[in-house]
mmCIF file of C-alpha atoms in Angstrom:
data_model
loop_
_atom_site.group_PDB
_atom_site.id
_atom_site.type_symbol
_atom_site.label_atom_id
_atom_site.label_comp_id
_atom_site.label_asym_id
_atom_site.label_seq_id
_atom_site.Cartn_x
_atom_site.Cartn_y
_atom_site.Cartn_z
ATOM 1 C CA UNK A 282 0.088 0.258 0.202
ATOM 2 C CA UNK A 283 2.932 2.208 0.971
ATOM 3 C CA UNK A 284 3.464 2.673 -3.106
ATOM 4 C CA UNK A 285 -0.082 3.864 -3.555
ATOM 5 C CA UNK A 286 -0.918 7.330 -4.544
ATOM 6 C CA UNK A 287 -4.259 8.744 -3.838
ATOM 7 C CA UNK A 288 -6.059 11.666 -6.483
ATOM 8 C CA UNK A 289 -5.282 13.301 -3.200
ATOM 9 C CA UNK A 290 -1.280 12.718 -2.648
ATOM 10 C CA UNK A 291 -0.493 14.126 -6.636
ATOM 11 C CA UNK A 292 -2.625 16.237 -7.016
ATOM 12 C CA UNK A 293 -0.818 17.958 -3.846
ATOM 13 C CA UNK A 294 2.113 17.562 -4.894
ATOM 14 C CA UNK A 295 1.000 19.272 -8.956
ATOM 15 C CA UNK A 296 0.689 22.219 -6.161
ATOM 16 C CA UNK A 297 4.352 22.971 -6.776
ATOM 17 C CA UNK A 298 3.898 24.271 -10.066
ATOM 18 C CA UNK A 299 1.266 27.083 -8.407
ATOM 19 C CA UNK A 300 3.317 28.721 -6.388
ATOM 20 C CA UNK A 301 0.497 31.230 -6.044
ATOM 21 C CA UNK A 302 -2.708 29.410 -5.657
ATOM 22 C CA UNK A 303 -2.036 28.314 -2.288
ATOM 23 C CA UNK A 304 -3.160 25.176 -2.246
ATOM 24 C CA UNK A 305 -5.900 27.329 -3.144
ATOM 25 C CA UNK A 306 -5.768 24.726 -6.806
ATOM 26 C CA UNK A 307 -5.168 21.393 -5.334
ATOM 27 C CA UNK A 308 -8.631 22.124 -2.644
ATOM 28 C CA UNK A 309 -10.561 22.333 -6.154
ATOM 29 C CA UNK A 310 -9.822 19.571 -7.513
ATOM 30 C CA UNK A 311 -10.359 17.510 -4.341
ATOM 31 C CA UNK A 312 -13.476 18.366 -4.492
ATOM 32 C CA UNK A 313 -14.649 17.561 -7.734
ATOM 33 C CA UNK A 314 -13.082 14.051 -7.070
ATOM 34 C CA UNK A 315 -15.439 14.126 -4.102
ATOM 35 C CA UNK A 316 -18.253 14.931 -6.022
ATOM 36 C CA UNK A 317 -17.847 12.716 -8.823
ATOM 37 C CA UNK A 318 -17.742 9.557 -6.014
ATOM 38 C CA UNK A 319 -21.492 11.366 -5.653
ATOM 39 C CA UNK A 320 -21.640 10.674 -8.797
ATOM 40 C CA UNK A 321 -20.168 7.001 -9.670
ATOM 41 C CA UNK A 322 -22.890 6.292 -6.219
ATOM 42 C CA UNK A 323 -25.491 6.604 -8.187
ATOM 43 C CA UNK A 324 -24.574 5.303 -11.215
ATOM 44 C CA UNK A 325 -23.597 2.121 -10.323
ATOM 45 C CA UNK A 326 -26.966 1.848 -8.368
ATOM 46 C CA UNK A 327 -28.578 3.248 -11.615
ATOM 47 C CA UNK A 328 -30.868 0.095 -11.599
ATOM 48 C CA UNK A 329 -31.673 -0.221 -8.735
ATOM 49 C CA UNK A 330 -33.127 2.891 -7.927
ATOM 50 C CA UNK A 331 -35.795 5.082 -9.366
ATOM 51 C CA UNK A 332 -32.873 7.318 -11.271
ATOM 52 C CA UNK A 333 -32.968 6.870 -14.514
ATOM 53 C CA UNK A 334 -35.915 7.540 -17.540
ATOM 54 C CA UNK A 335 -36.446 11.369 -18.360
ATOM 55 C CA UNK A 336 -37.563 14.053 -15.647
ATOM 56 C CA UNK A 337 -40.233 14.749 -17.980
ATOM 57 C CA UNK A 338 -38.294 18.242 -18.645
ATOM 58 C CA UNK A 339 -36.295 19.903 -20.720
ATOM 59 C CA UNK A 340 -32.842 21.766 -21.014
ATOM 60 C CA UNK A 341 -31.237 24.693 -22.338
ATOM 61 C CA UNK A 342 -30.531 22.298 -25.517
ATOM 62 C CA UNK A 343 -33.408 21.555 -25.920
ATOM 63 C CA UNK A 344 -32.469 17.515 -24.513
ATOM 64 C CA UNK A 345 -34.466 15.616 -22.910
ATOM 65 C CA UNK A 346 -33.645 15.394 -19.269
ATOM 66 C CA UNK A 347 -32.645 12.377 -18.268
ATOM 67 C CA UNK A 348 -32.959 11.786 -14.047
ATOM 68 C CA UNK A 349 -29.433 10.885 -13.542
ATOM 69 C CA UNK A 350 -28.749 14.455 -15.555
ATOM 70 C CA UNK A 351 -30.596 16.181 -12.648
ATOM 71 C CA UNK A 352 -29.136 14.114 -9.358
ATOM 72 C CA UNK A 353 -25.445 14.596 -10.980
ATOM 73 C CA UNK A 354 -25.856 18.582 -11.697
ATOM 74 C CA UNK A 355 -27.518 18.488 -8.038
ATOM 75 C CA UNK A 356 -24.817 17.378 -6.753
ATOM 76 C CA UNK A 357 -22.113 18.671 -8.380
ATOM 77 C CA UNK A 358 -23.774 22.163 -7.399
ATOM 78 C CA UNK A 359 -23.813 21.387 -4.325
ATOM 79 C CA UNK A 360 -20.490 19.393 -3.058
ATOM 80 C CA UNK A 361 -18.273 22.131 -4.586
ATOM 81 C CA UNK A 362 -20.593 25.272 -4.410
ATOM 82 C CA UNK A 363 -20.789 25.229 -0.428
ATOM 83 C CA UNK A 364 -16.981 25.443 0.045
ATOM 84 C CA UNK A 365 -16.944 28.284 -1.278
ATOM 85 C CA UNK A 366 -13.588 27.806 -3.536
ATOM 86 C CA UNK A 367 -15.650 28.846 -6.268
ATOM 87 C CA UNK A 368 -17.133 32.532 -7.043
ATOM 88 C CA UNK A 369 -18.871 31.479 -10.056
ATOM 89 C CA UNK A 370 -19.991 27.941 -12.029
ATOM 90 C CA UNK A 371 -21.636 26.482 -14.872
ATOM 91 C CA UNK A 372 -23.252 23.957 -16.021
ATOM 92 C CA UNK A 373 -24.903 22.391 -19.647
ATOM 93 C CA UNK A 374 -27.823 21.743 -17.399
ATOM 94 C CA UNK A 375 -28.946 25.242 -16.882
ATOM 95 C CA UNK A 376 -29.026 28.832 -19.075
ATOM 96 C CA UNK A 377 -27.193 31.520 -17.111
ATOM 97 C CA UNK A 378 -24.377 31.345 -14.746
ATOM 98 C CA UNK A 379 -24.571 29.836 -10.943
ATOM 99 C CA UNK A 380 -22.970 32.146 -8.310
ATOM 100 C CA UNK A 381 -22.493 29.638 -5.088
ATOM 101 C CA UNK A 382 -24.081 30.695 -1.550
ATOM 102 C CA UNK A 383 -20.330 31.022 -0.330
ATOM 103 C CA UNK A 384 -18.082 32.770 -2.543
ATOM 104 C CA UNK A 385 -16.527 35.096 -1.042
ATOM 105 C CA UNK A 386 -13.234 33.589 -0.530
ATOM 106 C CA UNK A 387 -13.472 31.707 -4.318
ATOM 107 C CA UNK A 388 -10.942 32.359 -6.867
ATOM 108 C CA UNK A 389 -11.855 30.347 -9.520
ATOM 109 C CA UNK A 390 -14.607 30.060 -12.232
ATOM 110 C CA UNK A 391 -16.151 25.821 -12.753
ATOM 111 C CA UNK A 392 -17.244 24.133 -16.261
ATOM 112 C CA UNK A 393 -18.307 21.253 -16.565
ATOM 113 C CA UNK A 394 -21.150 18.378 -17.745
ATOM 114 C CA UNK A 395 -22.679 16.986 -15.927
ATOM 115 C CA UNK A 396 -23.163 13.647 -17.279
ATOM 116 C CA UNK A 397 -22.143 13.640 -20.563
ATOM 117 C CA UNK A 398 -23.671 10.963 -23.037
ATOM 118 C CA UNK A 399 -26.762 10.135 -20.307
ATOM 119 C CA UNK A 400 -28.614 9.136 -23.306
ATOM 120 C CA UNK A 401 -26.924 5.049 -22.400
ATOM 121 C CA UNK A 402 -27.595 4.836 -18.778
ATOM 122 C CA UNK A 403 -30.758 3.514 -19.442
ATOM 123 C CA UNK A 404 -28.348 0.820 -21.406
ATOM 124 C CA UNK A 405 -25.683 0.250 -19.006
ATOM 125 C CA UNK A 406 -23.098 2.122 -21.339
ATOM 126 C CA UNK A 407 -20.201 4.710 -20.448
ATOM 127 C CA UNK A 408 -20.732 8.076 -19.094
ATOM 128 C CA UNK A 409 -19.180 11.214 -18.058
ATOM 129 C CA UNK A 410 -18.419 13.726 -16.493
ATOM 130 C CA UNK A 411 -16.051 16.770 -17.434
ATOM 131 C CA UNK A 412 -15.217 19.863 -15.862
ATOM 132 C CA UNK A 413 -12.766 22.695 -16.466
ATOM 133 C CA UNK A 414 -11.559 25.171 -13.834
ATOM 134 C CA UNK A 415 -9.997 29.187 -14.362
ATOM 135 C CA UNK A 416 -9.313 31.357 -12.359
ATOM 136 C CA UNK A 417 -11.159 34.705 -12.140
ATOM 137 C CA UNK A 418 -10.080 38.035 -14.719
ATOM 138 C CA UNK A 419 -11.174 40.098 -11.364
ATOM 139 C CA UNK A 420 -9.977 39.833 -7.667
ATOM 140 C CA UNK A 421 -13.243 41.036 -6.135
ATOM 141 C CA UNK A 422 -14.956 37.214 -6.319
ATOM 142 C CA UNK A 423 -18.275 38.837 -4.658
ATOM 143 C CA UNK A 424 -18.738 40.620 -8.609
ATOM 144 C CA UNK A 425 -18.256 37.109 -10.567
ATOM 145 C CA UNK A 426 -19.657 37.243 -13.538
ATOM 146 C CA UNK A 427 -20.442 35.614 -17.407
ATOM 147 C CA UNK A 428 -17.196 36.582 -18.076
ATOM 148 C CA UNK A 429 -14.951 34.816 -15.437
ATOM 149 C CA UNK A 430 -16.658 32.000 -17.983
ATOM 150 C CA UNK A 431 -15.964 33.230 -20.916
ATOM 151 C CA UNK A 432 -12.505 33.008 -20.995
ATOM 152 C CA UNK A 433 -9.691 31.383 -23.883
ATOM 153 C CA UNK A 434 -9.608 27.140 -23.190
ATOM 154 C CA UNK A 435 -5.976 28.044 -23.551
ATOM 155 C CA UNK A 436 -6.813 30.247 -19.907
ATOM 156 C CA UNK A 437 -7.534 27.169 -17.947
ATOM 157 C CA UNK A 438 -5.890 26.637 -15.270
ATOM 158 C CA UNK A 439 -6.645 22.912 -15.027
ATOM 159 C CA UNK A 440 -9.517 20.185 -16.822
ATOM 160 C CA UNK A 441 -9.864 16.529 -16.236
ATOM 161 C CA UNK A 442 -12.931 13.883 -16.463
ATOM 162 C CA UNK A 443 -14.299 11.418 -15.605
ATOM 163 C CA UNK A 444 -15.728 8.329 -17.083
ATOM 164 C CA UNK A 445 -18.348 5.671 -15.656
ATOM 165 C CA UNK A 446 -17.995 2.220 -16.796
ATOM 166 C CA UNK A 447 -16.121 -1.109 -15.585
ATOM 167 C CA UNK A 448 -14.566 1.229 -13.683
ATOM 168 C CA UNK A 449 -14.463 4.790 -12.268
ATOM 169 C CA UNK A 450 -11.473 6.049 -13.853
ATOM 170 C CA UNK A 451 -10.796 10.936 -13.781
ATOM 171 C CA UNK A 452 -7.940 12.172 -15.555
ATOM 172 C CA UNK A 453 -6.665 14.921 -14.947
ATOM 173 C CA UNK A 454 -4.409 17.948 -16.202
ATOM 174 C CA UNK A 455 -3.363 21.368 -15.028
ATOM 175 C CA UNK A 456 -1.352 21.871 -17.819
ATOM 176 C CA UNK A 457 1.937 19.430 -16.406
ATOM 177 C CA UNK A 458 1.256 16.683 -18.010
ATOM 178 C CA UNK A 459 -2.251 13.928 -18.382
ATOM 179 C CA UNK A 460 -2.927 12.118 -15.370
ATOM 180 C CA UNK A 461 -5.025 8.682 -14.255
ATOM 181 C CA UNK A 462 -6.511 6.994 -11.913
ATOM 182 C CA UNK A 463 -9.390 4.352 -11.012
ATOM 183 C CA UNK A 464 -10.783 4.115 -8.304
ATOM 184 C CA UNK A 465 -10.809 1.073 -5.956
ATOM 185 C CA UNK A 466 -14.316 0.820 -4.163
ATOM 186 C CA UNK A 467 -12.348 -1.392 -1.147
ATOM 187 C CA UNK A 468 -10.898 2.104 0.706
ATOM 188 C CA UNK A 469 -12.826 5.143 -1.665
ATOM 189 C CA UNK A 470 -9.853 6.298 -2.765
ATOM 190 C CA UNK A 471 -8.723 7.082 -6.993
ATOM 191 C CA UNK A 472 -5.051 5.938 -6.638
ATOM 192 C CA UNK A 473 -2.427 7.098 -9.992
ATOM 193 C CA UNK A 474 -3.117 4.388 -12.210
ATOM 194 C CA UNK A 475 -1.961 6.025 -15.159
ATOM 195 C CA UNK A 476 1.162 8.393 -15.537
ATOM 196 C CA UNK A 477 2.330 11.452 -17.508
ATOM 197 C CA UNK A 478 0.166 9.816 -20.476
ATOM 198 C CA UNK A 479 1.156 10.738 -24.066
ATOM 199 C CA UNK A 480 -1.357 9.836 -26.845
ATOM 200 C CA UNK A 481 -0.178 8.431 -30.158
ATOM 201 C CA UNK A 482 1.124 10.579 -33.033
ATOM 202 C CA UNK A 483 -1.437 8.521 -35.129
ATOM 203 C CA UNK A 484 -4.076 5.309 -34.322
ATOM 204 C CA UNK A 485 -6.763 2.897 -35.927
ATOM 205 C CA UNK A 486 -9.832 4.061 -35.271
ATOM 206 C CA UNK A 487 -11.592 6.721 -36.198
ATOM 207 C CA UNK A 488 -14.965 7.849 -33.851
ATOM 208 C CA UNK A 489 -18.019 10.016 -35.791
ATOM 209 C CA UNK A 490 -21.277 9.143 -36.515
ATOM 210 C CA UNK A 491 -21.653 7.671 -39.687
ATOM 211 C CA UNK A 492 -26.078 8.175 -39.596
ATOM 212 C CA UNK A 493 -25.969 11.642 -40.116
ATOM 213 C CA UNK A 494 -23.938 10.583 -43.308
ATOM 214 C CA UNK A 495 -26.008 12.520 -45.635
ATOM 215 C CA UNK A 496 -25.825 15.442 -43.555
ATOM 216 C CA UNK A 497 -22.706 15.875 -44.212
ATOM 217 C CA UNK A 498 -20.507 17.804 -46.227
ATOM 218 C CA UNK A 499 -17.903 16.866 -48.836
ATOM 219 C CA UNK A 500 -15.308 17.648 -47.024
ATOM 220 C CA UNK A 501 -16.276 14.936 -44.325
ATOM 221 C CA UNK A 502 -17.802 12.530 -46.956
ATOM 222 C CA UNK A 503 -14.320 12.060 -48.797
ATOM 223 C CA UNK A 504 -12.650 11.909 -45.249
ATOM 224 C CA UNK A 505 -14.716 8.815 -44.742
ATOM 225 C CA UNK A 506 -14.030 7.330 -48.084
ATOM 226 C CA UNK A 507 -10.217 7.791 -47.599
ATOM 227 C CA UNK A 508 -10.059 6.068 -44.177
ATOM 228 C CA UNK A 509 -11.416 2.855 -45.260
ATOM 229 C CA UNK A 510 -9.663 2.553 -48.575
ATOM 230 C CA UNK A 511 -6.941 -0.500 -48.604
ATOM 231 C CA UNK A 512 -3.808 0.815 -47.749
ATOM 232 C CA UNK A 513 -0.336 -0.619 -45.488
ATOM 233 C CA UNK A 514 1.887 2.268 -45.786
ATOM 234 C CA UNK A 515 -0.562 4.320 -43.976
ATOM 235 C CA UNK A 516 -2.195 1.922 -42.000
ATOM 236 C CA UNK A 517 -5.209 2.010 -43.750
ATOM 237 C CA UNK A 518 -8.386 1.349 -43.337
ATOM 238 C CA UNK A 519 -9.158 2.378 -40.009
ATOM 239 C CA UNK A 520 -11.124 0.794 -37.891
ATOM 240 C CA UNK A 521 -15.239 2.362 -36.557
ATOM 241 C CA UNK A 522 -15.413 2.343 -32.677
ATOM 242 C CA UNK A 523 -18.177 4.864 -31.880
ATOM 243 C CA UNK A 524 -19.897 4.867 -28.954
ATOM 244 C CA UNK A 525 -22.216 7.675 -28.305
ATOM 245 C CA UNK A 526 -21.036 9.327 -25.242
ATOM 246 C CA UNK A 527 -18.251 11.805 -26.082
ATOM 247 C CA UNK A 528 -16.116 11.454 -23.042
ATOM 248 C CA UNK A 529 -16.064 7.035 -23.290
ATOM 249 C CA UNK A 530 -15.002 7.233 -27.055
ATOM 250 C CA UNK A 531 -12.481 10.504 -26.072
ATOM 251 C CA UNK A 532 -10.940 8.191 -23.508
ATOM 252 C CA UNK A 533 -10.663 4.962 -25.701
ATOM 253 C CA UNK A 534 -8.848 7.521 -28.293
ATOM 254 C CA UNK A 535 -6.464 9.308 -25.550
ATOM 255 C CA UNK A 536 -5.301 6.234 -24.503
ATOM 256 C CA UNK A 537 -4.728 3.825 -27.890
ATOM 257 C CA UNK A 538 -4.745 6.504 -30.304
ATOM 258 C CA UNK A 539 -7.154 7.197 -33.120
ATOM 259 C CA UNK A 540 -9.838 10.342 -33.614
ATOM 260 C CA UNK A 541 -13.092 11.333 -32.486
ATOM 261 C CA UNK A 542 -14.718 14.258 -35.556
ATOM 262 C CA UNK A 543 -18.404 15.509 -34.803
ATOM 263 C CA UNK A 544 -18.665 17.145 -38.253
ATOM 264 C CA UNK A 545 -20.449 20.202 -38.985
ATOM 265 C CA UNK A 546 -23.898 18.905 -41.064
ATOM 266 C CA UNK A 547 -26.782 20.387 -42.581
ATOM 267 C CA UNK A 548 -28.675 19.955 -39.193
ATOM 268 C CA UNK A 549 -26.255 21.823 -37.171
ATOM 269 C CA UNK A 550 -24.119 24.045 -39.227
ATOM 270 C CA UNK A 551 -22.046 25.957 -36.380
ATOM 271 C CA UNK A 552 -21.280 21.849 -35.170
ATOM 272 C CA UNK A 553 -23.644 20.294 -31.760
ATOM 273 C CA UNK A 554 -21.143 19.913 -29.240
ATOM 274 C CA UNK A 555 -20.547 22.203 -26.416
ATOM 275 C CA UNK A 556 -17.405 24.582 -26.570
ATOM 276 C CA UNK A 557 -17.221 25.456 -23.066
ATOM 277 C CA UNK A 558 -18.684 22.213 -21.393
ATOM 278 C CA UNK A 559 -16.851 19.572 -23.563
ATOM 279 C CA UNK A 560 -14.657 20.672 -26.387
ATOM 280 C CA UNK A 561 -12.235 23.163 -24.784
ATOM 281 C CA UNK A 562 -11.694 20.857 -21.184
ATOM 282 C CA UNK A 563 -10.684 17.655 -23.995
ATOM 283 C CA UNK A 564 -8.754 20.246 -25.809
ATOM 284 C CA UNK A 565 -6.640 21.145 -23.145
ATOM 285 C CA UNK A 566 -6.114 17.308 -22.252
ATOM 286 C CA UNK A 567 -5.105 16.043 -25.652
ATOM 287 C CA UNK A 568 -2.886 19.126 -26.048
ATOM 288 C CA UNK A 569 -1.409 18.449 -23.277
ATOM 289 C CA UNK A 570 -0.911 14.321 -23.894
ATOM 290 C CA UNK A 571 0.606 15.038 -27.654
ATOM 291 C CA UNK A 572 -3.066 15.554 -29.301
ATOM 292 C CA UNK A 573 -4.504 18.173 -31.624
ATOM 293 C CA UNK A 574 -8.132 19.351 -31.298
ATOM 294 C CA UNK A 575 -9.755 22.013 -33.708
ATOM 295 C CA UNK A 576 -12.913 23.017 -35.103
ATOM 296 C CA UNK A 577 -11.459 21.871 -38.881
ATOM 297 C CA UNK A 578 -9.991 24.599 -39.199
ATOM 298 C CA UNK A 579 -9.036 26.286 -36.115
ATOM 299 C CA UNK A 580 -7.192 25.432 -32.767
ATOM 300 C CA UNK A 581 -10.008 24.676 -30.169
ATOM 301 C CA UNK A 582 -8.196 26.306 -26.844
ATOM 302 C CA UNK A 583 -8.375 29.808 -29.285
ATOM 303 C CA UNK A 584 -11.280 30.042 -30.122
ATOM 304 C CA UNK A 585 -13.032 32.886 -27.740
ATOM 305 C CA UNK A 586 -16.505 31.953 -26.249
ATOM 306 C CA UNK A 587 -19.233 34.170 -26.921
ATOM 307 C CA UNK A 588 -21.898 32.924 -25.249
ATOM 308 C CA UNK A 589 -21.859 30.204 -22.054
ATOM 309 C CA UNK A 590 -23.458 27.478 -24.094
ATOM 310 C CA UNK A 591 -21.739 28.316 -27.774
ATOM 311 C CA UNK A 592 -21.443 25.074 -29.763
ATOM 312 C CA UNK A 593 -18.606 23.806 -32.188
ATOM 313 C CA UNK A 594 -17.706 21.046 -34.781
ATOM 314 C CA UNK A 595 -15.248 19.282 -32.730
ATOM 315 C CA UNK A 596 -11.211 16.841 -34.566
ATOM 316 C CA UNK A 597 -9.778 15.599 -31.769
ATOM 317 C CA UNK A 598 -7.317 12.826 -30.804
ATOM 318 C CA UNK A 599 -3.785 11.543 -32.335
ATOM 319 C CA UNK A 600 -1.906 14.430 -33.954
ATOM 320 C CA UNK A 601 -1.553 13.076 -37.613
ATOM 321 C CA UNK A 602 -5.013 11.295 -37.549
ATOM 322 C CA UNK A 603 -6.684 14.767 -37.236
ATOM 323 C CA UNK A 604 -4.617 16.408 -39.111
ATOM 324 C CA UNK A 605 -5.613 14.251 -42.059
ATOM 325 C CA UNK A 606 -9.234 14.664 -40.981
ATOM 326 C CA UNK A 607 -8.935 18.417 -41.263
ATOM 327 C CA UNK A 608 -7.534 19.244 -44.650
ATOM 328 C CA UNK A 609 -10.035 17.101 -45.987
ATOM 329 C CA UNK A 610 -12.534 19.329 -43.811
ATOM 330 C CA UNK A 611 -10.240 22.412 -45.947
ATOM 331 C CA UNK A 612 -10.414 20.961 -49.486
ATOM 332 C CA UNK A 613 -7.031 20.117 -49.790
ATOM 333 C CA UNK A 614 -7.551 16.689 -50.362
#
């Protein structure tokens, strides 16, 4: 047991990179890990309690809300907001910003997707929580506003996700490498299992919803034809792996190599994924692991957000694979 490293210990060791934070970032990430344990407890019991199915309402995106979405959202807000370490929060499930009751001492903003891929929970497919942390632009937490949330992705001080699958894994970065932790339910701790994750420069998997093929532009259609062609020199054809839970598809490709593509469609010209809650945190993680993330033309982390629920196309994963997808999107191939 002496060789096991808990997530709390690892976060504490990362604190040396942020001497100006005075331990605040350590507490923030510890709060997120605690909230993840609460969500995990209900996810694994979802089939035994009345928490499956729809809640009978829609979220700001116009999507039907699952009961577990609401539970995860409420638990994260209450577990994290009560300590006053975040001055402002934003959730994919809430239209506007959330001001915690105790925000007088918080110096950070938290943005999160409480339960990504929740449409899969009823059939026992992996789902996850995605989060990102920004430092406030001003010095007074009582004046925290939406502007503190609408920062460039490159201004994140930390980002991560938790995937609830056959095991529960939390992956995070503070800008100094990417590290993964597996939850051990026997001791109630996240233990270091994937240190310094480096994603392969290229992979053999592609993740895309080909059911929307008719709505893709010509560049995306040509790209799909290209990766299905047989060419041993370029390791083609690729194999399809698409779960329908962004965090699960991303996690697999991060570890094994590959590319996740959610392009613009005739139905969603600006893309469908959320810049602030999904694209930015995963892009930060991906780049820290040596990967690449763009909207097909621009680096995700350079995009100036204009609204909390802004959408974007997303090309993310192994650097060489993403570049090829971009070239087709830009008409260069």
